[in-house]
Amino acid sequence: MANEQEEGISLKVFVDKEKNRVIFAECDNDFVDILLSFLTNPMGTIVTLARKHSLPMGISCMNNLYTSVENIDSQHFRNKASRTMLLSPHNGSESHCMNLRLKIIDEPRRFFLCSEECIASKFRHWSYYRDAICECGKAMCDEITPPEEAKPAEGGGVFVKATNKFIISGDLQVKVLCTTTILSLLSKSGVMDGRTIEKRTFNLGVKEVLGLLMCSFVSRTPLAETLLTDKPVPDQSNSNFVLGYRGRTAESHIKEETKNQEQDIFVKLYVSKSKKMVCYAEAKTDFVNLIFSFLTIPLGHVVKHVNNDGSFKGCINRFYKSVQDLDEQCFNSSDHKEILVCPRVAPGFSYENSLLGIEEAAPPACYYFSYRQDKYLLSSTKCHGRSYKVGPIHLTAMFSKSHDKDGESRGGFLKEPNLFTVTDNLVIKPITANSVLSVLNELKVPFSDIEERTVHVGKQEALRLLLSSFVSESALTNAFIK
């Protein structure tokens, strides 16, 4: 596996020599599995990978959210683990992604426990993150190797069957290899003479595959942009993207049923009347928890709602639609397809007032065994073929942001109460007089031009804001004004 990781993935690309463009690529299940795994990655992970490999980021609002989490003082978070969850979110399908031939994320999985005395006596938890607070009040700092996950059958694929061959179009649509598909793509490309087609073979490593993903956010021809040219990633802005519904003002929402009031979020927007844009929002912890949670949302959950193809510059939505349209027989099972088209957040990453309606993946089964002093292990099954001093003890997932030292259940990533400024492009800071003035001065907006509006944020508005943060550099304006 290590050698395969170094060698990369071979990709056959069919190029129109006259126009220097990719007509399609031919590949096996290994490359398709890697592409499909993109849909399961949280947005925060995508930001991390872009930074690590020095790749242009076509979704600047997400980058701003990530930077805001880095810059806000730790005293504003529930605990250390709460911030780490946003900066290094786990993948709800990571047990599958560990088996990819080319691992996009090469960091080993880690679990953390409290002391053995704590586990054996009363509290029986594991956590994804160091410094999560156990119910006993201590930080969970004992690192341990997670239980091994089942691997695909010999010769089997991760998501799709290993016997399949695929065609990838120039705009990243995935189709089963067959004559009909080839002829259709040739016809759409306008190629009339096969002599103008040249087959080229590329060896793709992690950086090239990630470059393909980043390019798909802002280009309709990511294969050509990544493989055939040294052109920079196209303009990142999708500012003309139009979403299908608007936010509602607080006044228009008075008749909402009271049973939904526990989920109501109200935000003050400070709007430039002349520019018809949001300068910034003044928001409580509930709203900031919501937009910080965007970093934990899988890419596939975001993209499945991007259905306005005409004004979206990228083609990642076409990629998603092609996966949705693939025959279920191509996948290892219907569950494997469901993982991709309806990806879930990792266990413990949702919270009580999330509004986005995304489900959590089930935590892995985890049993604790101790067989001599300071020697213990985790297993995914109760039965283990050796004698042991303690165990098997079934451990439950400790959701890192859910408890403070007093053991009380919490929601969200931030402490309450707090007030923040949120700029149009989602730069978030604890509110100060200076943070307000600096935003207005930077935008060159006179104080007399500012209008205060209060907007309600429900499920539709939360989704609209999520999409705006993905496709636009003016997330608040697109979500609540346009």
XYZ file of C-alpha atoms in Angstrom:
482
model
C 0.000 0.000 0.000
C 2.850 2.397 0.757
C 4.341 1.869 -2.709
C 0.945 2.384 -4.338
C 0.575 5.624 -2.397
C 3.930 6.838 -3.751
C 3.210 5.715 -7.319
C -0.187 7.359 -7.512
C -3.060 6.462 -9.810
C -2.770 5.976 -13.569
C -5.389 7.761 -15.677
C -5.927 7.405 -19.435
C -7.058 10.730 -20.882
C -8.410 11.229 -24.409
C -7.539 14.690 -25.691
C -8.745 16.760 -28.634
C -5.311 17.795 -29.970
C -6.627 20.665 -32.068
C -8.415 22.398 -29.178
C -6.204 21.078 -26.366
C -9.160 19.923 -24.287
C -10.118 16.733 -22.504
C -12.946 14.788 -24.109
C -13.029 12.097 -21.434
C -10.851 9.918 -19.224
C -10.989 6.159 -18.784
C -10.361 4.664 -15.364
C -11.028 1.746 -13.060
C -12.666 1.622 -9.650
C -9.603 2.884 -7.742
C -9.735 6.380 -9.243
C -13.534 6.570 -9.071
C -13.491 5.537 -5.403
C -11.115 8.427 -4.677
C -13.347 10.908 -6.514
C -16.432 9.593 -4.727
C -14.756 9.934 -1.339
C -14.656 13.721 -1.883
C -18.391 13.802 -1.201
C -17.882 12.443 2.326
C -15.188 14.945 3.354
C -16.239 17.758 5.735
C -15.731 21.294 4.429
C -13.174 21.979 7.172
C -11.100 19.047 5.947
C -11.171 20.423 2.399
C -9.871 23.776 3.663
C -7.109 21.992 5.597
C -6.056 19.954 2.555
C -5.995 23.008 0.286
C -3.716 24.786 2.744
C -1.463 21.783 3.274
C -0.854 21.356 -0.465
C -0.800 25.109 -1.270
C -3.784 24.847 -3.613
C -6.050 27.788 -4.536
C -9.315 27.678 -2.609
C -12.425 28.424 -4.656
C -14.710 28.765 -1.629
C -13.313 31.753 0.224
C -16.136 32.026 2.788
C -15.292 28.557 4.086
C -11.652 29.575 4.321
C -12.694 32.677 6.288
C -14.754 30.550 8.681
C -11.775 28.281 9.254
C -9.459 31.237 9.891
C -12.002 32.738 12.298
C -12.009 29.546 14.377
C -8.208 29.698 14.481
C -8.158 33.345 15.552
C -10.923 33.488 18.166
C -9.547 33.172 21.681
C -9.939 29.711 23.194
C -11.885 31.158 26.145
C -14.925 31.495 23.866
C -15.099 27.731 23.153
C -16.674 25.090 25.406
C -13.325 23.331 25.740
C -10.172 22.660 23.735
C -11.794 19.782 21.895
C -14.623 22.014 20.616
C -12.197 24.107 18.578
C -10.307 21.030 17.355
C -13.578 19.519 16.126
C -14.018 22.484 13.781
C -10.408 22.657 12.593
C -10.015 18.883 12.171
C -13.524 17.476 11.703
C -13.868 13.741 11.382
C -15.455 12.093 8.363
C -18.646 10.143 9.052
C -17.427 7.563 6.494
C -13.766 7.481 7.481
C -13.752 3.721 8.004
C -14.379 3.387 4.256
C -11.933 6.107 3.229
C -9.120 4.384 5.138
C -9.196 1.713 2.421
C -8.691 4.023 -0.573
C -5.704 3.151 -2.728
C -4.550 6.773 -2.640
C -5.218 8.200 0.803
C -6.088 11.881 0.553
C -5.878 12.152 4.339
C -2.782 10.308 5.523
C -3.005 11.026 9.248
C -3.650 7.944 11.415
C -6.922 7.627 13.279
C -6.664 8.159 17.026
C -8.995 7.585 19.952
C -8.593 9.013 23.451
C -9.611 7.548 26.793
C -9.739 8.677 30.381
C -7.684 6.690 32.914
C -8.138 2.933 33.288
C -9.460 3.451 36.810
C -12.202 5.695 35.441
C -13.153 3.222 32.712
C -13.194 0.209 35.015
C -15.145 1.908 37.791
C -17.880 4.043 36.249
C -17.425 6.220 33.161
C -16.844 4.226 30.020
C -16.166 6.541 27.109
C -13.846 7.119 24.173
C -13.376 10.356 22.230
C -12.054 11.367 18.809
C -10.221 14.291 20.410
C -7.600 14.819 23.080
C -8.761 17.012 25.968
C -12.439 16.180 25.633
C -13.844 16.288 29.170
C -14.913 12.970 30.639
C -17.972 12.894 32.882
C -15.586 12.436 35.810
C -14.298 15.943 35.067
C -10.839 14.958 33.784
C -9.438 15.493 30.302
C -9.341 12.380 28.120
C -5.641 12.252 27.206
C -4.686 8.559 26.943
C -4.146 7.899 23.246
C -4.986 4.447 21.940
C -5.178 2.804 18.527
C -8.813 2.591 17.339
C -10.370 -0.794 16.610
C -9.572 -2.136 13.159
C -12.343 -1.757 10.613
C -13.334 -4.463 8.168
C -11.491 -4.198 4.864
C -13.055 -4.752 1.434
C -12.907 -8.287 0.101
C -9.779 -9.139 -1.875
C -10.036 -7.416 -5.240
C -13.091 -5.430 -4.132
C -13.616 -1.696 -4.341
C -14.323 0.746 -1.527
C -17.593 2.193 -2.858
C -17.964 0.708 -6.359
C -17.386 -2.832 -7.573
C -13.851 -3.570 -8.718
C -15.051 -5.132 -11.964
C -16.422 -1.816 -13.251
C -14.708 0.427 -15.795
C -15.701 4.079 -15.954
C -15.643 7.149 -18.159
C -15.054 10.578 -16.581
C -16.226 13.460 -18.778
C -14.338 16.743 -19.017
C -16.791 18.280 -16.534
C -16.271 15.394 -14.083
C -19.438 13.403 -14.721
C -18.947 9.723 -13.867
C -20.446 7.155 -16.233
C -20.066 3.435 -16.834
C -17.757 2.678 -19.754
C -19.782 1.634 -22.789
C -19.982 2.484 -26.492
C -23.079 4.656 -26.049
C -21.319 6.859 -23.490
C -18.193 7.233 -25.639
C -20.156 8.167 -28.768
C -22.312 10.612 -26.816
C -19.280 12.446 -25.402
C -17.600 12.545 -28.819
C -20.762 13.989 -30.333
C -21.099 16.645 -27.618
C -17.465 17.659 -28.066
C -17.959 18.155 -31.797
C -15.077 15.838 -32.714
C -15.726 14.421 -36.179
C -12.355 12.859 -36.968
C -10.802 10.255 -34.687
C -7.333 11.223 -35.908
C -7.539 14.428 -33.863
C -7.888 12.382 -30.662
C -4.766 11.509 -28.701
C -4.577 9.156 -25.728
C -2.320 10.363 -22.926
C -1.535 8.611 -19.662
C -1.105 10.618 -16.469
C 0.111 9.496 -13.074
C -1.849 11.371 -10.419
C -0.702 11.814 -6.845
C -2.539 13.362 -3.915
C -1.813 16.958 -4.947
C -3.079 16.421 -8.511
C -6.260 14.720 -7.314
C -6.899 17.499 -4.802
C -6.218 20.086 -7.500
C -8.931 18.433 -9.561
C -11.372 18.778 -6.658
C -10.525 22.447 -6.034
C -10.805 23.238 -9.734
C -14.242 21.609 -9.919
C -15.560 24.310 -7.559
C -14.855 27.090 -10.063
C -14.390 25.513 -13.513
C -16.514 23.508 -15.959
C -13.350 21.854 -17.345
C -11.367 20.691 -14.291
C -9.630 17.786 -16.040
C -8.190 20.121 -18.683
C -7.351 22.819 -16.129
C -5.546 20.302 -13.931
C -3.809 18.095 -16.496
C -3.258 20.061 -19.706
C -2.382 23.593 -18.668
C -0.592 25.611 -16.039
C -3.372 28.162 -15.929
C -4.374 29.433 -12.480
C -7.692 28.360 -11.037
C -10.426 30.553 -12.589
C -12.144 33.423 -10.783
C -13.339 32.167 -7.413
C -16.452 34.309 -7.185
C -19.874 32.896 -7.954
C -21.482 36.161 -6.882
C -24.222 35.965 -9.533
C -25.426 32.625 -8.274
C -29.152 32.822 -7.499
C -30.706 30.627 -4.837
C -34.287 29.563 -4.857
C -35.722 31.218 -1.753
C -35.129 34.166 0.524
C -34.707 34.692 4.214
C -37.714 36.061 6.065
C -37.752 39.120 8.274
C -38.718 38.719 11.906
C -41.942 40.652 11.300
C -43.089 38.246 8.580
C -42.486 35.261 10.821
C -44.623 36.191 13.824
C -47.257 33.547 13.034
C -44.798 30.635 13.123
C -46.064 27.840 15.372
C -44.761 28.134 18.899
C -43.534 24.533 18.891
C -40.701 25.666 16.623
C -39.678 28.603 18.793
C -36.923 26.643 20.533
C -35.073 26.564 17.222
C -35.601 30.212 16.315
C -32.499 32.287 15.706
C -32.720 36.047 15.191
C -29.848 38.081 13.813
C -29.340 41.833 13.445
C -28.060 42.806 10.005
C -26.424 46.169 9.404
C -27.125 46.963 5.763
C -25.792 49.638 3.422
C -28.942 51.193 1.946
C -27.116 52.576 -1.092
C -25.083 49.445 -1.874
C -27.882 47.020 -0.941
C -25.423 44.783 0.838
C -24.896 43.462 4.357
C -21.925 45.178 5.982
C -21.965 42.847 8.959
C -24.267 40.996 11.322
C -24.397 41.235 15.089
C -25.058 37.697 16.235
C -25.417 35.649 19.383
C -23.773 32.311 20.019
C -26.613 30.335 18.422
C -26.026 31.884 14.981
C -22.244 31.549 15.179
C -22.587 27.895 16.248
C -24.679 27.374 13.124
C -22.199 28.870 10.679
C -19.171 27.312 12.380
C -20.916 23.954 11.967
C -20.630 24.435 8.177
C -17.021 23.280 8.558
C -18.246 19.877 9.779
C -20.764 19.342 6.949
C -19.773 16.821 4.235
C -19.290 18.257 0.752
C -21.973 15.942 -0.659
C -24.626 17.351 1.680
C -23.860 20.862 0.429
C -23.650 20.020 -3.263
C -26.875 18.029 -3.425
C -28.749 21.310 -2.840
C -26.859 23.208 -5.574
C -29.345 22.767 -8.408
C -29.045 26.103 -10.222
C -26.524 24.915 -12.814
C -26.857 27.902 -15.143
C -25.179 30.461 -12.910
C -22.772 28.230 -10.966
C -19.267 28.445 -12.391
C -18.034 25.058 -11.226
C -19.103 21.520 -12.061
C -18.998 19.796 -8.675
C -22.814 19.753 -8.770
C -22.696 17.862 -12.089
C -20.306 15.368 -10.529
C -22.743 14.827 -7.647
C -25.701 14.421 -10.017
C -23.806 11.825 -12.070
C -23.101 9.815 -8.904
C -26.778 10.068 -7.997
C -27.690 8.781 -11.468
C -25.245 5.850 -11.488
C -26.965 2.482 -11.512
C -27.088 0.985 -8.039
C -25.570 -2.192 -9.491
C -22.261 -0.311 -9.878
C -21.930 0.042 -6.108
C -20.959 -2.578 -3.567
C -24.414 -2.149 -2.029
C -27.264 0.339 -1.813
C -25.772 1.484 1.504
C -22.522 2.433 -0.221
C -24.412 4.658 -2.641
C -26.398 6.190 0.222
C -23.153 7.068 2.028
C -22.186 9.219 -0.977
C -25.431 10.905 -2.014
C -26.637 11.473 1.569
C -23.414 11.657 3.602
C -23.660 12.039 7.368
C -21.610 14.018 9.840
C -19.327 12.101 12.175
C -20.751 10.937 15.528
C -21.115 13.809 17.982
C -20.865 16.581 15.397
C -24.498 17.627 15.246
C -26.054 19.662 18.036
C -29.518 20.326 19.367
C -30.268 23.497 17.388
C -28.440 22.690 14.164
C -31.366 23.513 11.781
C -29.594 21.830 8.848
C -31.295 18.482 9.323
C -28.231 16.363 8.615
C -27.993 12.980 10.297
C -25.090 11.636 12.320
C -23.250 8.476 11.380
C -23.401 5.712 13.966
C -20.327 5.539 16.215
C -18.146 2.461 15.735
C -18.524 -0.445 18.133
C -15.763 -0.241 20.702
C -14.738 -2.726 23.436
C -11.951 -2.166 25.949
C -9.525 -4.883 27.072
C -6.622 -4.604 29.511
C -4.290 -7.580 29.653
C -1.357 -6.330 31.744
C -0.066 -3.156 33.394
C -0.343 -0.207 30.975
C -1.202 -2.538 28.078
C -4.693 -2.252 26.700
C -6.457 -2.265 23.381
C -9.755 -1.555 21.686
C -11.637 -4.043 19.574
C -14.770 -3.830 17.457
C -15.968 -7.171 18.883
C -16.498 -8.600 22.375
C -14.518 -11.736 21.656
C -10.760 -11.476 21.731
C -8.342 -14.391 21.487
C -6.200 -13.739 24.557
C -6.521 -13.577 28.335
C -7.098 -10.174 29.839
C -7.232 -8.526 33.242
C -10.119 -6.146 32.544
C -12.817 -6.428 29.906
C -14.555 -6.655 27.645
C -16.022 -3.256 28.573
C -18.308 -1.634 26.027
C -17.272 2.001 25.548
C -19.589 4.701 24.248
C -18.544 7.717 22.225
C -17.910 10.824 24.320
C -19.063 13.745 22.195
C -16.236 16.170 22.729
C -18.244 19.391 22.900
C -21.124 17.907 24.908
C -19.862 18.165 28.446
C -17.993 20.664 30.540
C -16.279 19.790 33.797
C -19.590 19.876 35.660
C -20.827 17.000 33.466
C -23.823 18.994 32.279
C -25.014 18.333 28.733
C -24.353 21.216 26.338
C -25.099 22.141 22.746
C -22.911 23.861 20.219
C -19.227 24.697 20.143
C -19.171 28.061 21.950
C -19.825 29.252 25.476
C -22.855 31.417 26.134
C -23.625 34.261 26.268
C -21.453 35.926 23.642
C -21.911 38.500 20.875
C -19.992 38.435 17.592
C -19.617 40.445 14.419
C -20.017 38.408 11.231
C -18.950 40.079 7.985
C -20.576 39.476 4.618
C -17.819 37.018 3.690
C -18.054 35.272 7.081
C -15.115 36.670 9.005
C -16.197 36.264 12.635
C -14.867 38.132 15.679
C -16.084 38.726 19.230
C -17.802 42.107 19.114
C -15.792 45.191 20.057
C -16.147 48.843 19.103
C -13.034 48.457 16.972
C -14.374 45.409 15.085
C -17.526 47.347 14.138
C -15.679 50.492 13.056
C -13.031 48.603 11.094
C -15.662 46.822 8.983
C -17.466 50.065 8.126
C -14.219 51.901 7.403
C -12.974 49.115 5.142
C -16.225 49.185 3.147
C -16.204 53.009 3.063
C -19.827 53.120 4.210
C -20.959 56.349 5.947
C -22.788 55.824 9.218
C -25.864 57.617 7.832
C -26.160 54.914 5.149
C -26.534 52.083 7.668
C -29.905 50.456 8.277
C -30.568 47.850 10.965
C -32.720 44.865 10.043
C -33.627 41.851 12.141
C -33.975 38.573 10.264
C -35.217 35.197 11.327
C -33.080 32.142 10.628
C -35.004 28.898 10.363
C -34.264 25.693 8.466
C -34.687 27.211 4.994
C -32.579 30.249 5.833
C -29.872 28.061 7.372
C -29.670 25.988 4.190
C -29.670 29.098 2.039
C -26.785 30.527 4.067
C -24.865 27.247 3.819
C -25.175 27.303 0.025
C -24.302 30.999 -0.156
C -21.136 30.375 1.845
C -20.178 27.725 -0.709
C -20.864 29.615 -3.938
C -20.415 33.285 -3.061
C -18.064 35.743 -1.383
C -21.103 37.718 -0.155
C -22.804 35.025 1.879
C -24.998 37.207 4.110
C -26.126 39.476 1.272
C -27.004 36.530 -0.965
C -28.777 34.694 1.830
C -30.844 37.547 3.263
C -30.961 40.518 0.857
C -30.931 39.301 -2.761
